[in-house]
CSV table of C-alpha atoms in Angstrom, one decimal:
chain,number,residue,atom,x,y,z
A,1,UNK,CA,0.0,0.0,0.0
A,2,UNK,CA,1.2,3.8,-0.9
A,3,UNK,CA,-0.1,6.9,1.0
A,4,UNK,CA,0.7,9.9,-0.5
A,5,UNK,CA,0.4,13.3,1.8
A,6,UNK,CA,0.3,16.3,-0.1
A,7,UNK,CA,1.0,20.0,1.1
A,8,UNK,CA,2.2,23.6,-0.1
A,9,UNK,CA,-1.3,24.7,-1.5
A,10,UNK,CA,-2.3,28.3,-1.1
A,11,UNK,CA,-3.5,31.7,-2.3
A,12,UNK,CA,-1.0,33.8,-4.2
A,13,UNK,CA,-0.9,37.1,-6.7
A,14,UNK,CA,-0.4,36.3,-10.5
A,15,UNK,CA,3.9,36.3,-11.3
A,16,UNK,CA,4.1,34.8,-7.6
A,17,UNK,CA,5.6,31.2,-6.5
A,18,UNK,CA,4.5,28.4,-4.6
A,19,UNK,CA,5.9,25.0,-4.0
A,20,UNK,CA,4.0,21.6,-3.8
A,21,UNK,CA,5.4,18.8,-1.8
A,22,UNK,CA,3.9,14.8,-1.6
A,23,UNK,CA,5.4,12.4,0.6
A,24,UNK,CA,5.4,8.9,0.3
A,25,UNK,CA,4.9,6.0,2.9
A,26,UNK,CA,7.6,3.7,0.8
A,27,UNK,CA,10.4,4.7,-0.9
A,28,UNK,CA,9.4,6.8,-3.7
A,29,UNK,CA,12.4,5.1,-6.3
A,30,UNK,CA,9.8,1.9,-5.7
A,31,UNK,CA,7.3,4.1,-7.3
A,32,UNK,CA,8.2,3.9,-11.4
A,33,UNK,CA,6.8,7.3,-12.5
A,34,UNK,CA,5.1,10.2,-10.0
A,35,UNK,CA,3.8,13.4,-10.9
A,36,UNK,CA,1.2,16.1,-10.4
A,37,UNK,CA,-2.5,16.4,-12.3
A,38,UNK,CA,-4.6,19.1,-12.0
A,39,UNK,CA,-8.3,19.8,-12.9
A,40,UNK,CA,-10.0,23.4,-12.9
A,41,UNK,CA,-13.5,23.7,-12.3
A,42,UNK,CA,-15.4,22.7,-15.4
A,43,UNK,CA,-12.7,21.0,-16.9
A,44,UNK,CA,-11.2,17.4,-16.9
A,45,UNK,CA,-8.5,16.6,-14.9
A,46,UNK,CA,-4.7,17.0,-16.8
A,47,UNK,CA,-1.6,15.9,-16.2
A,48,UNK,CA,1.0,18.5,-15.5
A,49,UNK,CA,4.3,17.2,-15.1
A,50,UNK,CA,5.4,13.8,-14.7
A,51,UNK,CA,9.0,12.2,-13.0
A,52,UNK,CA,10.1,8.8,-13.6
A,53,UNK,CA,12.4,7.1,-11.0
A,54,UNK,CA,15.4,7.1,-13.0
A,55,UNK,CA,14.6,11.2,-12.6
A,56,UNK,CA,13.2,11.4,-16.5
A,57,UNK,CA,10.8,14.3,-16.5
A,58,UNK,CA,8.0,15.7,-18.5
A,59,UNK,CA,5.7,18.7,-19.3
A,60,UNK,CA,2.7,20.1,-19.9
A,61,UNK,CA,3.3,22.7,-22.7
A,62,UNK,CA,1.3,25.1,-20.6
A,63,UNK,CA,4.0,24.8,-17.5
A,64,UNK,CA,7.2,24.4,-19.3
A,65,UNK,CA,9.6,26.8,-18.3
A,66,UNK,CA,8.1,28.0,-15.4
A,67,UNK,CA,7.6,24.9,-13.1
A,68,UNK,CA,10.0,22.6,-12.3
A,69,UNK,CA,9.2,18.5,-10.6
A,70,UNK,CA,11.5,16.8,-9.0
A,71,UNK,CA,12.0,13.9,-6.6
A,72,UNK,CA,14.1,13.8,-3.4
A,73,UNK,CA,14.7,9.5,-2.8
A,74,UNK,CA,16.3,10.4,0.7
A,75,UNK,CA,12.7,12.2,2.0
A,76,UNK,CA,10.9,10.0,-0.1
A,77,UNK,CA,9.2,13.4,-1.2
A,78,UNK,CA,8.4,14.7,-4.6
A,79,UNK,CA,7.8,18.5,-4.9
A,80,UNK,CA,6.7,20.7,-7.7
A,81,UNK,CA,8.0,24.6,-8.0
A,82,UNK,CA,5.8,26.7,-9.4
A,83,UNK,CA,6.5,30.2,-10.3
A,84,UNK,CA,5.4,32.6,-12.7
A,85,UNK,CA,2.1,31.7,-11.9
A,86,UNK,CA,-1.0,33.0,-13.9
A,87,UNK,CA,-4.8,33.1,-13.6
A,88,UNK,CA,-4.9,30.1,-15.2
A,89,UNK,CA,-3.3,27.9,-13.1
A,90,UNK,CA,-5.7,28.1,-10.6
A,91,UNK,CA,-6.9,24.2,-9.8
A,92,UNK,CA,-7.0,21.6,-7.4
A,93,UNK,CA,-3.4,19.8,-7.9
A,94,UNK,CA,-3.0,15.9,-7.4
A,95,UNK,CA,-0.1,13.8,-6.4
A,96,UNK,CA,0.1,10.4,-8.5
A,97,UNK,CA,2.5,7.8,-8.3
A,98,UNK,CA,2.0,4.4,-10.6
A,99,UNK,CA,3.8,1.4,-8.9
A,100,UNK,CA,4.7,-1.5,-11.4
A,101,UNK,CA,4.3,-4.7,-9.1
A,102,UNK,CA,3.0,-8.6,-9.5
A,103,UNK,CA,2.7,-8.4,-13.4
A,104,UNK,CA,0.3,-5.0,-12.8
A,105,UNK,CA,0.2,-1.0,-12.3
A,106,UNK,CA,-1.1,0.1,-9.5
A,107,UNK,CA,-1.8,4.3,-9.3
A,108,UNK,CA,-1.8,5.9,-6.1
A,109,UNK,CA,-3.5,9.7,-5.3
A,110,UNK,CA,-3.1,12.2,-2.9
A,111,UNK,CA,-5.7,14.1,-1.4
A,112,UNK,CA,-5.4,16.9,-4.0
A,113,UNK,CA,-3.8,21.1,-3.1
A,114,UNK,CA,-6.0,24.1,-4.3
A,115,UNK,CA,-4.2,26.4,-5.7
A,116,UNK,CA,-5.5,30.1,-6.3
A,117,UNK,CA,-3.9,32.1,-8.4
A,118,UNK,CA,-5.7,35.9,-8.3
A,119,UNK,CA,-5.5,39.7,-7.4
């Protein structure tokens, strides 16, 4: 079994920063790929950036170059840096990890962040 605990959510102005952590109950380099979704009201939920254990990551086009995933095995914690942020990254953000084990894939969620980006 994984439980993921997620944290960092918040309020902030547009151009400000915020940083989302998740920590594992196992060590996260068991988990094969993490990464954080997001869904807006209205809308279907989206993947946002992804991190596989051997620390290959991914991005949504909308995110690239202003947030940043990445994985620390020795906290068994996976954070994501957002900054720049605009209107329109205001959603509930998701912690996933996918565990590869006994010939399946098991996916894992945390309880989701809301983040509110607005003046």
């Amino acid at each position: 079994q994984v439980q993921l605990v997620e944290s960092g959510g918040g309020l902030v102005q547009p151009g400000g920063s915020l940083r989302l952590s998740c920590a594992a109950s196992v060590t996260i380099f068991s988990i094969n790929v993490m990464g954080w979704y997001r869904q807006a009201p209205g809308e279907e939920r989206e993947v946002v950036a992804t991190i596989t254990s051997r620390g290959t990551t991914n991005y949504a086009d909308s995110v690239k170059g202003r947030f940043t995933i990445s994985r620390d095995d020795s906290k068994d914690t996976m954070y994501l840096q957002m900054n720049f942020l605009k209107t329109e990254d205001t959603a509930v953000y998701y912690c996933k990890g996918t565990r590869v084990v006994g010939g399946g894939q098991y996916a894992y969620w945390g309880q989701g962040n809301q983040v509110t980006v607005s003046s």
